[in-house]
Amino acid sequence: MSAFTSKFADELIANAAYIGTPGKGILAADESTGTIGKRLASINVENVETNRRNLRELLFTAPGALPCLSGVILFEETLYQKSSDGKLFVDILKEGGVLPGIKVDKGTVELAGTNGETTTQGLDGLGDRCKKYYEAGARFAKWRAVLKIGENEPSELSIHENAYGLARYAVICQENGLVPIVEPEILVDGSHDIQKCAAVTERVLAACYKALSDHHVLLEGTLLKPNMVTPGSDSPKVSPEVIAEHTVRALQRTVPAAVPAIVFLSGGQSEEEATRNLNAMNQLKTKKPWSLSFSFGRALQQSTLKTWAGKEENVKAAQEALYVRCKANSEATLGTYKGDAKLGDGAAESLHVKDYKY
Amino acid sequence: MSAFVGKYADELIKTAKYIATPGKGILAADESTGTIGKRFASINVENIESNRQALRELLFTSPGTFPCLSGVILFEETLYQKTSDGKPFVDLLMESGVIPGIKVDKGVVDLAGTNGETTTQGLDSLGTRCQEYYKAGARFAKWRAVLKIGATEPSELSIQDNAKGLARYAIICQENGLVPIVEPEILTDGSHDIKQCAAVTETVLAAVYKALNEHHVLLEGTLLKPNMVTPGSDSPKVTPEVIADYTVTALRRTVPPAVPGIVFLSGGQSEEEATLNLNAMNKLDVLKPWTLTFSFGRALQQSTLKAWAGKTENVAKAQATFLTRCKANSDATLGKYTGGASGDSAASESLYVKGYKY
């Protein structure tokens, strides 16, 4: 095979397919210590380990949430944390039918000579780290590459560097039993229209799949985490149906059928926007050989965070808010969301932060 | 869009989709004057224009065959020929729901410094030629790139050059209203096993689709004509089910869902082999976002040629033979072929010619 045959092949294929189960999706709870600090700051909560642990316990024990999820992406610290009654988070998730995943990249660095474009680091010792994560219970990984749209961006250099970084990360994961989520995020920043976003997305995804082929990645044991195709943040909004049409067409033109599932990132979209767009895609009557689901961070946690505000007495209400978003997105993967989710505080709030530093 | 959407876009999409209609396929009758001469020699028929016209008239007026065919690929000479009662072949075909296509490449030339690898020529003034062909009634085109498997083949040069040639040909066709059939044939010659053929096929197809993306080709308005994935000609044969499994896996890993149909070449396979393999693919219980059909030359005409032997009194018999193969392959596109279409020994005759010069 062009794809390399790993001893983990069957397991990778089974896990990737499971994550793509219709009705389920991924909670991205892998905010680094720095990033979660910003979230906690927004609700006046101190960025200490107990608070980070409390937040994740709130999320993972929310009644009704786990059945809507097939995976949760964790930051390294969280992979080894326990609930307040001493149970490892990874065990809570596994018992709830949710695969633990792990963020393995080490952030972005600038590409010299470009206009603020970046590449992602994290390949050094990645194989050993993956082994350790597998031992700790992780079964999938995530690596975020970032591109932007501008006059001369994304440059061929940026596309090539990010695509080949993703490919190298992907095959190392597969050698060590982790399903790689391939995430080539094209930021929404800018005043470009949806056609431009579509053109760039198609170009970037084509480069990604060429790179994955060159690196002998087993596509059946991977997932794709792309941006939806939308107008730039400074451009007029369009309907979910228009977003769905452009997004699915871009994917039809670039993502081979061997990929079992596509799990969208939410970028700066509000909770409700992200859900409606995903729903519209799943209602579209056209060829979709991969399932279309979610891997949302902010778009699943925003209302929950605000409701919690770091207070013990708010936990129940915060968990209820999380359940509402999980259920809404679960329905969206089936195209049955009626838009009637009890909008929590901030559910309609845009989560766009210009030039978002992850 | 990343894809070029010219004035012919809607027509290209419609034509490509029609050619890919389940139950139909393509008759490749585009043998050059030299090549048809070899066929005629094998049945002791003189290679003169009237005989070439007679053969094609025999094929294009065979009762009952039109419902099995969505297209016929013609050589330039044939595009301008008429039936014996003065009707242009293209009109006859169009009226019968069969779209005329035209071979536009100008054969292969050696790539210097390689071990007998080739590239395909024909790009010079291709746009102008396509315009002429469109006026004459053609609505799709075909260009054959050839690669081989060896110790160090196909080389990166061969893959890149052939992929880029196909992409350039494809976009020029689309600019001028012709649906390009993209044909990257990997010859069966050799003693390699089926796994090696699969690996090479996947690598080649990945390169082809990357090139098509770079050249802004509208995938919805193209067709793919690949080899089936089989063991080399000097290796032990395998069953149609094994061929189907490896072939469809390779295609699922490389051919974007936007491509409406895949029309296999038969290479050196016998008529019966080619039909059985196509049938097995269509029976495979796996998600296939493109239709799988045929674009057969020898594998549709072999028995017919022998039955005709150049004699007018044999025409009816030859046409009945041709109908048998057309129906068999039409059934195969639906996974309904039950085998043994004709007791004719010619149907089982291998059509393999070592180092086949097209």
XYZ file of C-alpha atoms in Angstrom:
716
model
C 0.000 0.000 0.000
C 0.974 3.568 -0.472
C -0.155 3.944 3.146
C 2.297 2.595 5.674
C 1.013 -0.414 7.571
C 1.157 0.213 11.299
C 0.551 -2.462 13.911
C -2.147 -0.113 15.120
C -3.908 0.051 11.731
C -7.133 -1.729 12.701
C -7.408 0.208 15.954
C -6.785 3.532 14.205
C -9.478 2.779 11.640
C -11.976 1.704 14.318
C -11.305 4.751 16.510
C -11.496 7.226 13.654
C -14.780 5.695 12.514
C -16.139 5.798 16.072
C -15.321 9.460 16.472
C -17.342 10.084 13.300
C -20.465 8.357 14.681
C -23.512 10.370 13.586
C -25.025 12.112 16.595
C -21.651 12.576 18.266
C -18.737 14.969 18.075
C -15.707 16.312 19.883
C -15.379 18.716 22.792
C -12.123 20.622 22.363
C -11.044 21.215 25.947
C -7.328 21.404 25.166
C -6.732 25.059 25.980
C -3.126 25.508 27.042
C -2.427 26.975 30.478
C -1.951 30.401 28.909
C -5.104 30.260 26.838
C -7.343 28.938 29.597
C -5.970 31.791 31.694
C -7.613 34.242 29.292
C -10.936 32.415 29.551
C -10.773 32.297 33.331
C -9.821 35.969 33.431
C -12.969 36.822 31.483
C -15.048 35.391 34.337
C -12.773 36.667 37.102
C -11.402 33.277 38.041
C -7.794 32.780 39.107
C -5.668 30.692 36.771
C -4.519 28.025 39.226
C -4.435 24.274 38.790
C -7.465 23.607 41.019
C -9.626 25.970 38.987
C -8.481 24.425 35.725
C -9.261 21.025 37.189
C -12.635 22.194 38.508
C -13.645 23.501 35.111
C -12.788 20.261 33.353
C -14.532 18.208 36.039
C -17.625 20.346 35.512
C -17.502 19.613 31.793
C -16.767 15.871 31.946
C -19.382 15.067 34.579
C -22.188 17.171 33.090
C -25.278 14.934 32.992
C -26.275 13.984 29.436
C -23.205 15.514 27.802
C -21.029 12.443 27.276
C -23.577 10.560 25.117
C -23.378 13.495 22.656
C -19.607 13.181 22.464
C -17.269 10.666 20.823
C -14.072 12.415 21.930
C -12.607 15.125 24.113
C -9.296 16.802 23.299
C -7.181 17.410 26.374
C -4.160 19.508 27.214
C -1.268 17.525 28.683
C -1.932 18.627 32.258
C -5.523 17.437 32.080
C -4.551 13.994 30.766
C -3.129 13.222 34.197
C -5.713 14.995 36.375
C -8.423 13.387 38.475
C -11.905 14.287 39.597
C -12.491 15.442 43.162
C -13.238 11.845 44.209
C -9.931 10.650 42.812
C -10.940 9.189 39.455
C -8.750 9.855 36.448
C -10.475 12.054 33.884
C -9.442 9.642 31.112
C -11.268 6.844 32.918
C -14.413 8.935 33.396
C -14.387 9.689 29.685
C -13.694 6.110 28.588
C -16.438 4.755 30.785
C -18.756 7.320 29.232
C -17.926 6.044 25.724
C -15.750 9.041 24.966
C -12.232 8.703 23.555
C -9.591 10.909 25.192
C -7.453 12.899 22.800
C -4.355 15.003 23.325
C -3.073 18.228 21.828
C 0.515 17.547 20.762
C 1.677 20.647 18.926
C 3.829 23.265 20.629
C 2.253 26.359 19.164
C 3.166 28.481 16.162
C 6.296 30.410 15.257
C 6.705 32.983 12.512
C 7.990 32.183 9.063
C 10.755 34.712 8.449
C 10.328 36.766 5.332
C 6.573 36.403 5.238
C 3.901 38.867 6.272
C 3.160 37.384 9.671
C 2.582 33.850 8.481
C 3.406 30.974 10.801
C 4.347 27.349 10.966
C 3.651 24.947 13.829
C 6.330 23.306 15.954
C 6.268 20.111 17.993
C 7.894 17.379 15.891
C 10.953 16.887 18.128
C 10.538 13.774 20.238
C 6.936 13.543 19.091
C 7.051 9.763 18.726
C 8.119 9.275 22.347
C 5.511 11.726 23.584
C 2.799 9.942 21.614
C 3.827 6.637 23.187
C 3.505 8.118 26.656
C 0.142 9.652 25.832
C -1.110 6.327 24.483
C -0.027 4.677 27.747
C -1.934 7.337 29.679
C -5.102 6.489 27.727
C -5.140 8.908 24.801
C -6.321 7.451 21.503
C -6.243 10.475 19.202
C -4.193 13.618 18.822
C -4.572 17.101 17.478
C -2.135 19.517 15.804
C -3.217 22.954 14.707
C -1.664 24.583 11.641
C -2.669 28.182 11.008
C -2.959 30.065 7.718
C -4.365 33.445 6.872
C -5.932 35.178 3.900
C -4.447 38.450 2.692
C -3.179 40.210 -0.393
C -0.390 37.671 -0.862
C -1.467 35.159 1.733
C -1.448 32.305 2.162
C 1.920 32.095 0.432
C 3.089 28.918 -1.256
C 5.722 28.625 1.500
C 3.129 28.791 4.261
C 0.884 26.254 2.542
C 3.744 23.858 1.917
C 5.302 24.158 5.385
C 2.029 23.719 7.202
C 0.825 20.855 4.992
C 4.062 18.907 5.354
C 4.228 19.604 9.104
C 0.740 18.157 9.433
C 1.713 15.125 7.378
C 4.817 14.380 9.422
C 2.844 14.752 12.667
C 0.121 12.490 11.290
C 2.334 9.570 10.408
C 4.234 9.775 13.705
C 0.899 9.593 15.546
C -0.157 6.552 13.545
C 3.151 4.800 14.279
C 2.242 5.167 17.943
C -1.458 4.316 18.026
C -3.007 7.780 17.993
C -5.539 8.857 15.340
C -4.244 12.202 14.064
C -6.758 15.020 13.680
C -5.400 17.096 10.806
C -6.248 20.752 11.437
C -5.286 23.314 8.755
C -7.136 26.349 10.117
C -7.541 29.290 7.760
C -8.327 32.257 9.989
C -11.540 34.165 9.365
C -9.792 37.545 9.830
C -10.145 39.844 6.835
C -12.524 41.523 4.452
C -12.507 38.852 1.772
C -15.720 37.295 0.478
C -16.842 33.683 0.776
C -15.591 32.819 -2.731
C -12.070 33.794 -1.733
C -12.293 31.697 1.413
C -13.525 28.764 -0.701
C -10.663 29.101 -3.180
C -8.052 29.259 -0.421
C -9.625 26.372 1.486
C -9.601 24.174 -1.615
C -5.979 25.036 -2.344
C -4.869 24.369 1.226
C -6.777 21.098 1.548
C -5.423 19.847 -1.788
C -1.900 20.531 -0.533
C -2.656 18.737 2.748
C -3.867 15.585 1.054
C -0.903 15.535 -1.311
C 1.396 15.823 1.702
C -0.457 13.072 3.563
C -0.111 10.834 0.497
C 3.621 11.598 0.221
C 4.072 10.665 3.886
C 2.166 7.366 3.551
C -0.526 8.350 6.030
C -3.423 5.863 6.352
C -6.371 8.138 5.560
C -8.913 5.715 6.995
C -7.240 6.310 10.368
C -7.340 10.103 10.325
C -9.845 12.903 10.835
C -9.941 16.359 9.272
C -10.610 19.491 11.339
C -11.061 22.340 8.858
C -12.574 25.786 9.065
C -16.029 26.189 7.611
C -16.055 28.269 4.427
C -17.383 31.706 5.371
C -16.901 35.379 4.461
C -14.100 37.177 6.287
C -14.801 38.671 9.715
C -15.008 42.173 8.245
C -17.419 41.170 5.499
C -21.209 40.937 5.494
C -22.568 37.707 6.912
C -24.339 35.103 4.802
C -26.922 32.445 5.645
C -26.078 28.999 7.012
C -27.267 27.498 3.716
C -24.715 29.503 1.742
C -21.971 28.537 4.169
C -23.044 24.915 3.944
C -22.996 24.916 0.136
C -19.552 26.476 -0.203
C -18.092 24.361 2.584
C -19.353 21.014 1.371
C -18.358 21.783 -2.209
C -14.825 22.638 -1.124
C -14.626 19.345 0.756
C -16.046 17.353 -2.179
C -13.268 18.768 -4.337
C -10.435 17.862 -1.996
C -11.160 15.309 0.743
C -10.957 11.658 -0.331
C -13.810 9.342 0.661
C -11.376 7.236 2.694
C -11.444 9.917 5.424
C -14.237 8.767 7.766
C -15.187 12.103 9.314
C -14.754 15.819 9.167
C -14.953 17.594 12.535
C -15.257 21.351 12.060
C -13.565 23.961 14.156
C -15.771 26.854 15.202
C -13.201 29.660 14.887
C -14.785 32.857 16.117
C -18.381 31.820 15.484
C -20.943 32.126 18.249
C -22.320 28.918 19.756
C -25.589 29.282 17.860
C -23.972 30.191 14.508
C -21.661 27.210 14.626
C -24.545 24.857 15.371
C -26.764 26.266 12.644
C -24.017 26.066 10.042
C -23.243 22.453 10.923
C -26.942 21.660 10.794
C -27.315 23.229 7.339
C -24.427 21.119 6.034
C -26.035 17.935 7.241
C -29.329 18.897 5.621
C -27.681 19.500 2.245
C -28.690 16.896 -0.320
C -25.413 16.184 -2.045
C -22.543 13.685 -1.982
C -21.009 13.462 1.490
C -19.000 10.273 1.878
C -17.588 11.403 5.269
C -19.672 12.309 8.278
C -19.770 16.009 9.180
C -19.484 16.750 12.860
C -18.001 19.181 15.364
C -14.810 19.715 17.297
C -15.777 22.845 19.155
C -13.994 24.631 21.958
C -15.401 28.064 22.526
C -18.605 27.230 20.670
C -19.395 24.532 23.235
C -18.105 26.179 26.403
C -18.894 29.888 26.186
C -22.295 29.898 27.934
C -21.108 27.233 30.349
C -18.143 29.348 31.421
C -20.251 32.448 31.951
C -22.838 30.541 33.926
C -20.204 28.904 36.143
C -18.225 32.082 36.849
C -15.978 29.922 39.011
C -18.645 29.388 41.694
C -19.496 26.017 43.205
C -23.171 26.937 43.532
C -23.370 27.538 39.758
C -22.017 24.145 38.712
C -25.387 22.530 38.137
C -26.661 25.396 35.975
C -23.374 25.512 34.071
C -23.590 21.784 33.363
C -27.125 22.279 32.137
C -25.868 24.963 29.744
C -23.211 22.584 28.410
C -25.808 19.873 27.896
C -27.953 22.289 25.876
C -25.082 23.012 23.474
C -24.000 19.355 23.273
C -27.521 18.269 22.446
C -27.931 21.039 19.872
C -24.719 20.048 18.098
C -25.558 16.367 18.313
C -28.799 17.162 16.476
C -26.903 19.322 14.009
C -24.799 16.315 12.983
C -28.068 14.662 11.988
C -29.514 17.785 10.359
C -32.384 17.785 12.862
C -31.585 20.894 14.898
C -34.650 23.102 15.064
C -32.876 26.170 16.387
C -34.813 25.978 19.594
C -31.960 25.378 22.017
C -32.466 27.356 25.171
C -29.999 30.097 24.415
C -27.681 30.411 27.362
C -26.093 33.666 28.352
C -23.736 34.452 25.493
C -24.881 31.718 23.108
C -25.428 34.238 20.356
C -22.279 36.140 21.160
C -19.581 36.240 18.545
C -16.411 34.643 19.804
C -14.218 36.266 17.190
C -11.011 37.720 18.461
C -8.995 39.501 15.796
C -5.767 37.727 14.956
C -6.557 35.167 17.638
C -3.475 33.870 19.379
C -4.242 30.364 20.383
C -13.536 29.529 -6.759
C -10.366 27.607 -6.881
C -11.868 25.981 -9.970
C -12.111 27.926 -13.219
C -15.748 28.477 -14.015
C -15.893 29.436 -17.663
C -18.885 29.840 -19.968
C -19.122 26.075 -20.451
C -19.202 25.148 -16.754
C -22.841 24.054 -16.533
C -22.617 22.101 -19.780
C -19.410 20.367 -18.696
C -20.972 19.305 -15.397
C -24.092 18.012 -17.140
C -22.139 16.103 -19.800
C -19.762 14.511 -17.322
C -22.671 13.434 -15.139
C -24.506 11.962 -18.135
C -21.495 9.959 -19.268
C -21.330 8.525 -15.742
C -24.965 7.328 -15.798
C -25.235 3.919 -14.099
C -25.931 1.259 -16.730
C -23.919 3.072 -19.396
C -20.285 3.413 -20.356
C -17.897 4.410 -23.095
C -16.794 2.606 -26.239
C -13.200 3.584 -26.953
C -13.088 3.498 -30.725
C -10.296 6.048 -31.064
C -7.581 3.781 -32.426
C -5.184 5.842 -34.536
C -4.686 4.848 -38.153
C -1.536 2.964 -37.218
C -3.125 1.107 -34.323
C -6.276 0.112 -36.179
C -3.946 -1.193 -38.853
C -2.592 -3.748 -36.372
C -6.135 -4.838 -35.510
C -7.012 -5.212 -39.168
C -3.838 -7.175 -39.820
C -4.947 -9.707 -37.226
C -8.146 -10.376 -39.227
C -6.539 -9.979 -42.655
C -8.302 -6.763 -43.535
C -6.619 -3.999 -45.550
C -5.996 -0.776 -43.653
C -7.777 1.674 -45.941
C -10.263 4.401 -45.159
C -13.341 2.542 -46.395
C -12.569 -0.403 -44.136
C -12.016 1.877 -41.166
C -15.338 3.522 -41.997
C -17.030 0.130 -42.366
C -15.836 -1.075 -38.974
C -17.025 2.042 -37.207
C -20.354 1.956 -39.033
C -20.754 -1.658 -37.903
C -20.193 -0.604 -34.320
C -22.286 2.570 -34.348
C -25.322 0.975 -35.978
C -25.419 -2.170 -33.837
C -29.047 -2.643 -32.786
C -29.712 -2.432 -29.072
C -26.303 -1.102 -28.077
C -27.125 2.575 -27.646
C -28.845 2.212 -24.265
C -25.604 0.631 -22.965
C -23.400 3.495 -24.096
C -23.162 7.096 -22.921
C -20.185 8.000 -25.086
C -17.846 6.902 -27.864
C -14.283 8.142 -28.193
C -13.324 8.825 -31.797
C -10.102 9.354 -33.683
C -10.006 12.582 -35.675
C -10.647 10.906 -38.997
C -13.805 9.248 -37.687
C -15.183 12.522 -36.316
C -15.704 13.652 -39.906
C -16.852 10.346 -41.407
C -20.400 9.374 -42.399
C -22.501 6.244 -42.625
C -22.939 4.598 -46.025
C -26.187 6.525 -46.490
C -24.481 9.840 -45.818
C -25.245 10.592 -42.162
C -22.373 12.001 -40.124
C -21.360 9.578 -37.388
C -21.573 12.331 -34.783
C -25.191 13.020 -35.663
C -26.091 9.343 -35.521
C -24.506 9.042 -32.101
C -25.997 12.232 -30.666
C -29.487 11.276 -31.851
C -29.110 7.960 -30.089
C -28.123 9.486 -26.755
C -24.429 8.701 -27.171
C -22.016 11.574 -26.782
C -19.120 11.802 -29.270
C -15.680 12.250 -27.781
C -12.307 12.881 -29.394
C -8.788 11.675 -28.707
C -6.618 14.798 -28.614
C -3.176 13.661 -27.543
C -0.391 13.120 -30.064
C 1.171 10.032 -28.601
C 4.113 9.513 -26.258
C 7.773 10.428 -26.483
C 10.639 9.221 -24.307
C 11.781 11.174 -21.279
C 15.530 11.497 -21.745
C 17.600 10.149 -18.910
C 14.929 7.749 -17.706
C 14.653 4.022 -18.182
C 12.183 4.091 -21.064
C 9.633 6.300 -19.371
C 7.489 8.607 -21.485
C 5.510 11.789 -21.501
C 2.559 12.636 -23.737
C 2.570 15.400 -26.329
C -0.272 17.384 -27.868
C -0.540 20.680 -25.987
C 0.489 22.904 -28.923
C -2.585 24.684 -30.325
C -4.739 22.325 -28.316
C -7.217 25.116 -27.571
C -7.777 25.820 -31.246
C -8.137 22.100 -32.022
C -10.665 21.685 -29.207
C -12.726 24.530 -30.645
C -12.765 22.775 -34.016
C -13.757 19.484 -32.439
C -16.534 21.150 -30.451
C -17.893 22.643 -33.688
C -17.787 19.189 -35.275
C -19.944 17.824 -32.440
C -17.481 16.452 -29.878
C -18.348 17.093 -26.247
C -15.585 15.266 -24.427
C -11.923 14.517 -24.998
C -9.359 11.958 -24.011
C -5.579 12.181 -23.376
C -3.580 9.137 -22.408
C -0.563 9.444 -20.121
C 1.493 6.283 -19.650
C 3.542 5.171 -16.653
C 5.256 1.917 -15.829
C 6.282 -0.032 -12.771
C 9.881 -1.115 -12.392
C 12.731 -1.174 -9.907
C 12.980 2.623 -9.980
C 9.799 3.382 -11.916
C 7.689 5.350 -12.049
C 10.219 8.076 -11.344
C 9.235 11.344 -9.690
C 9.946 13.066 -13.021
C 7.587 10.781 -14.903
C 4.829 11.205 -12.330
C 5.175 14.996 -12.236
C 5.458 15.470 -15.971
C 2.535 13.241 -16.834
C 0.362 14.702 -14.060
C 1.069 18.255 -15.174
C 0.500 17.376 -18.828
C -2.891 15.916 -17.931
C -3.796 18.999 -15.908
C -2.832 21.413 -18.645
C -4.781 19.355 -21.226
C -7.769 19.231 -18.881
C -8.080 22.962 -18.332
C -7.644 23.732 -22.032
C -10.483 21.312 -22.809
C -12.743 22.960 -20.249
C -11.993 26.409 -21.664
C -13.326 25.093 -24.970
C -16.385 23.091 -23.921
C -14.984 19.564 -23.846
C -15.161 17.350 -20.744
C -11.615 16.034 -20.265
C -11.193 12.343 -19.527
C -8.042 12.182 -17.432
C -6.195 8.939 -18.196
C -3.016 8.127 -16.219
C -2.467 4.536 -17.330
C -0.015 2.470 -15.327
C 0.930 -0.452 -17.555
C 0.480 -3.989 -16.257
C 3.850 -5.094 -17.638
C 6.040 -6.580 -14.934
C 6.333 -9.144 -12.186
C 5.176 -6.926 -9.352
C 2.341 -7.972 -7.044
C -1.021 -6.275 -6.611
C 0.151 -4.365 -3.515
C 2.877 -2.699 -5.518
C 0.381 -1.751 -8.226
C -1.909 -0.305 -5.537
C 0.881 1.766 -4.012
C 1.920 3.169 -7.383
C -1.672 3.848 -8.416
C -2.311 5.774 -5.205
C 0.873 7.812 -5.584
C 0.129 8.620 -9.220
C -3.518 9.549 -8.611
C -2.565 11.779 -5.655
C -0.136 13.629 -7.924
C -2.751 13.906 -10.678
C -5.369 15.454 -8.404
C -2.829 17.855 -6.914
C -1.949 18.988 -10.436
C -5.623 19.344 -11.422
C -6.154 21.522 -8.347
C -3.155 23.704 -9.184
C -4.441 24.226 -12.720
C -7.931 25.200 -11.486
C -9.652 22.305 -13.208
C -13.377 21.992 -12.394
C -13.512 18.429 -11.087
C -17.294 18.173 -11.457
C -16.705 18.526 -15.201
C -14.107 15.785 -15.593
C -13.943 11.993 -15.672
C -11.109 9.701 -14.590
C -9.906 6.789 -16.727
C -7.513 4.774 -14.585
C -6.133 1.248 -14.764
C -7.692 -1.294 -12.457
C -5.348 -2.365 -9.675
C -4.051 -5.822 -10.601
C -0.910 -7.954 -10.274
C 1.701 -7.458 -13.000
C 1.371 -9.396 -16.237
C 4.102 -11.827 -15.176
C 2.561 -12.483 -11.779
C -0.076 -14.995 -10.701
C -3.638 -13.854 -11.294
C -6.045 -13.040 -8.484
C -9.842 -13.072 -8.278
C -12.113 -10.216 -9.398
C -13.038 -9.639 -5.746
C -9.420 -9.005 -4.796
C -8.957 -6.675 -7.764
C -12.153 -4.859 -6.814
C -11.038 -4.420 -3.204
C -7.606 -2.985 -4.032
C -8.944 -0.826 -6.854
C -11.784 0.763 -4.918
C -9.552 1.304 -1.872
C -7.010 3.123 -4.034
C -9.711 5.312 -5.544
C -11.313 6.091 -2.175
C -7.908 7.288 -0.984
C -7.268 9.639 -3.882
C -10.247 10.617 -6.069
C -12.287 13.500 -4.634
C -16.060 12.932 -4.430
C -16.593 15.894 -6.787
C -15.555 13.658 -9.723
C -18.829 12.199 -11.085
C -17.532 9.028 -12.700
C -14.593 6.696 -13.092
C -14.391 4.938 -16.472
C -11.863 2.132 -16.348
C -9.486 1.212 -19.128
C -9.187 -2.495 -19.831
C -5.453 -2.627 -20.611
C -4.564 -6.145 -21.722
C -7.466 -7.847 -19.954
C -9.705 -10.189 -21.889
C -13.285 -9.094 -22.552
C -14.615 -11.408 -19.866
C -11.984 -10.493 -17.249
C -12.627 -6.791 -17.673
C -16.376 -7.289 -17.268
C -16.039 -9.554 -14.236
C -13.684 -7.112 -12.527
C -15.962 -4.145 -13.155
C -18.892 -6.161 -11.877
C -17.058 -7.099 -8.679
C -16.293 -3.448 -8.012
C -19.923 -2.492 -8.320
C -20.943 -5.279 -5.986
C -18.485 -4.187 -3.314
C -20.374 -3.031 -0.245
C -18.441 0.127 0.477
C -19.206 3.790 -0.037
C -18.330 4.931 -3.578
C -19.112 8.602 -4.258
C -18.486 8.279 -8.038
C -20.008 5.805 -10.482
C -17.720 3.015 -11.708
C -18.075 2.188 -15.365
C -16.106 1.289 -18.477
C -14.190 2.939 -21.269
C -13.129 -0.160 -23.138
C -11.496 -0.499 -26.523
C -10.169 -3.985 -27.060
C -12.321 -5.414 -24.298
C -15.463 -4.396 -26.187
C -14.349 -5.036 -29.763
C -12.154 -8.132 -29.785
C -14.825 -10.782 -30.465
C -16.687 -8.406 -32.744
C -13.626 -7.867 -34.902
C -13.027 -11.590 -35.213
C -16.670 -12.247 -36.054
C -16.636 -9.546 -38.747
C -13.321 -10.474 -40.354
C -13.953 -7.653 -42.817
C -16.863 -9.387 -44.581
C -20.220 -7.742 -45.244
C -22.038 -11.049 -44.776
C -20.693 -11.224 -41.206
C -21.948 -7.794 -40.135
C -25.149 -8.952 -38.434
C -23.303 -11.666 -36.516
C -20.568 -9.221 -35.510
C -23.149 -6.709 -34.338
C -24.856 -9.354 -32.215
C -21.498 -10.163 -30.650
C -20.913 -6.493 -29.944
C -24.336 -6.208 -28.323
C -23.467 -9.117 -26.027
C -20.378 -7.351 -24.707
C -22.180 -4.021 -24.374
C -24.977 -5.599 -22.354
C -22.522 -7.534 -20.198
C -20.644 -4.366 -19.295
C -23.827 -2.403 -18.781
C -24.878 -5.079 -16.270
C -21.440 -4.919 -14.691
C -21.871 -1.213 -13.940
C -24.886 -2.238 -11.873
C -23.194 -5.230 -10.264
C -25.709 -7.492 -12.037
C -23.486 -9.440 -14.413
C -23.795 -13.194 -13.946
C -20.924 -14.223 -16.197
C -20.442 -16.243 -19.365
C -22.018 -13.679 -21.685
C -20.933 -15.489 -24.781
C -19.616 -18.956 -25.368
C -17.142 -17.258 -27.659
C -13.584 -18.241 -26.824
C -12.445 -14.849 -27.998
C -14.135 -13.293 -24.960
C -11.698 -15.058 -22.663
C -8.665 -14.318 -24.761
C -6.095 -12.178 -23.064
C -5.501 -8.992 -24.991
C -2.177 -8.359 -23.299
C 0.651 -7.219 -25.529
C 4.019 -6.702 -23.816
C 5.278 -3.130 -24.038
C 2.047 -2.256 -25.827
C 2.558 0.637 -28.178
C -0.724 2.438 -28.428
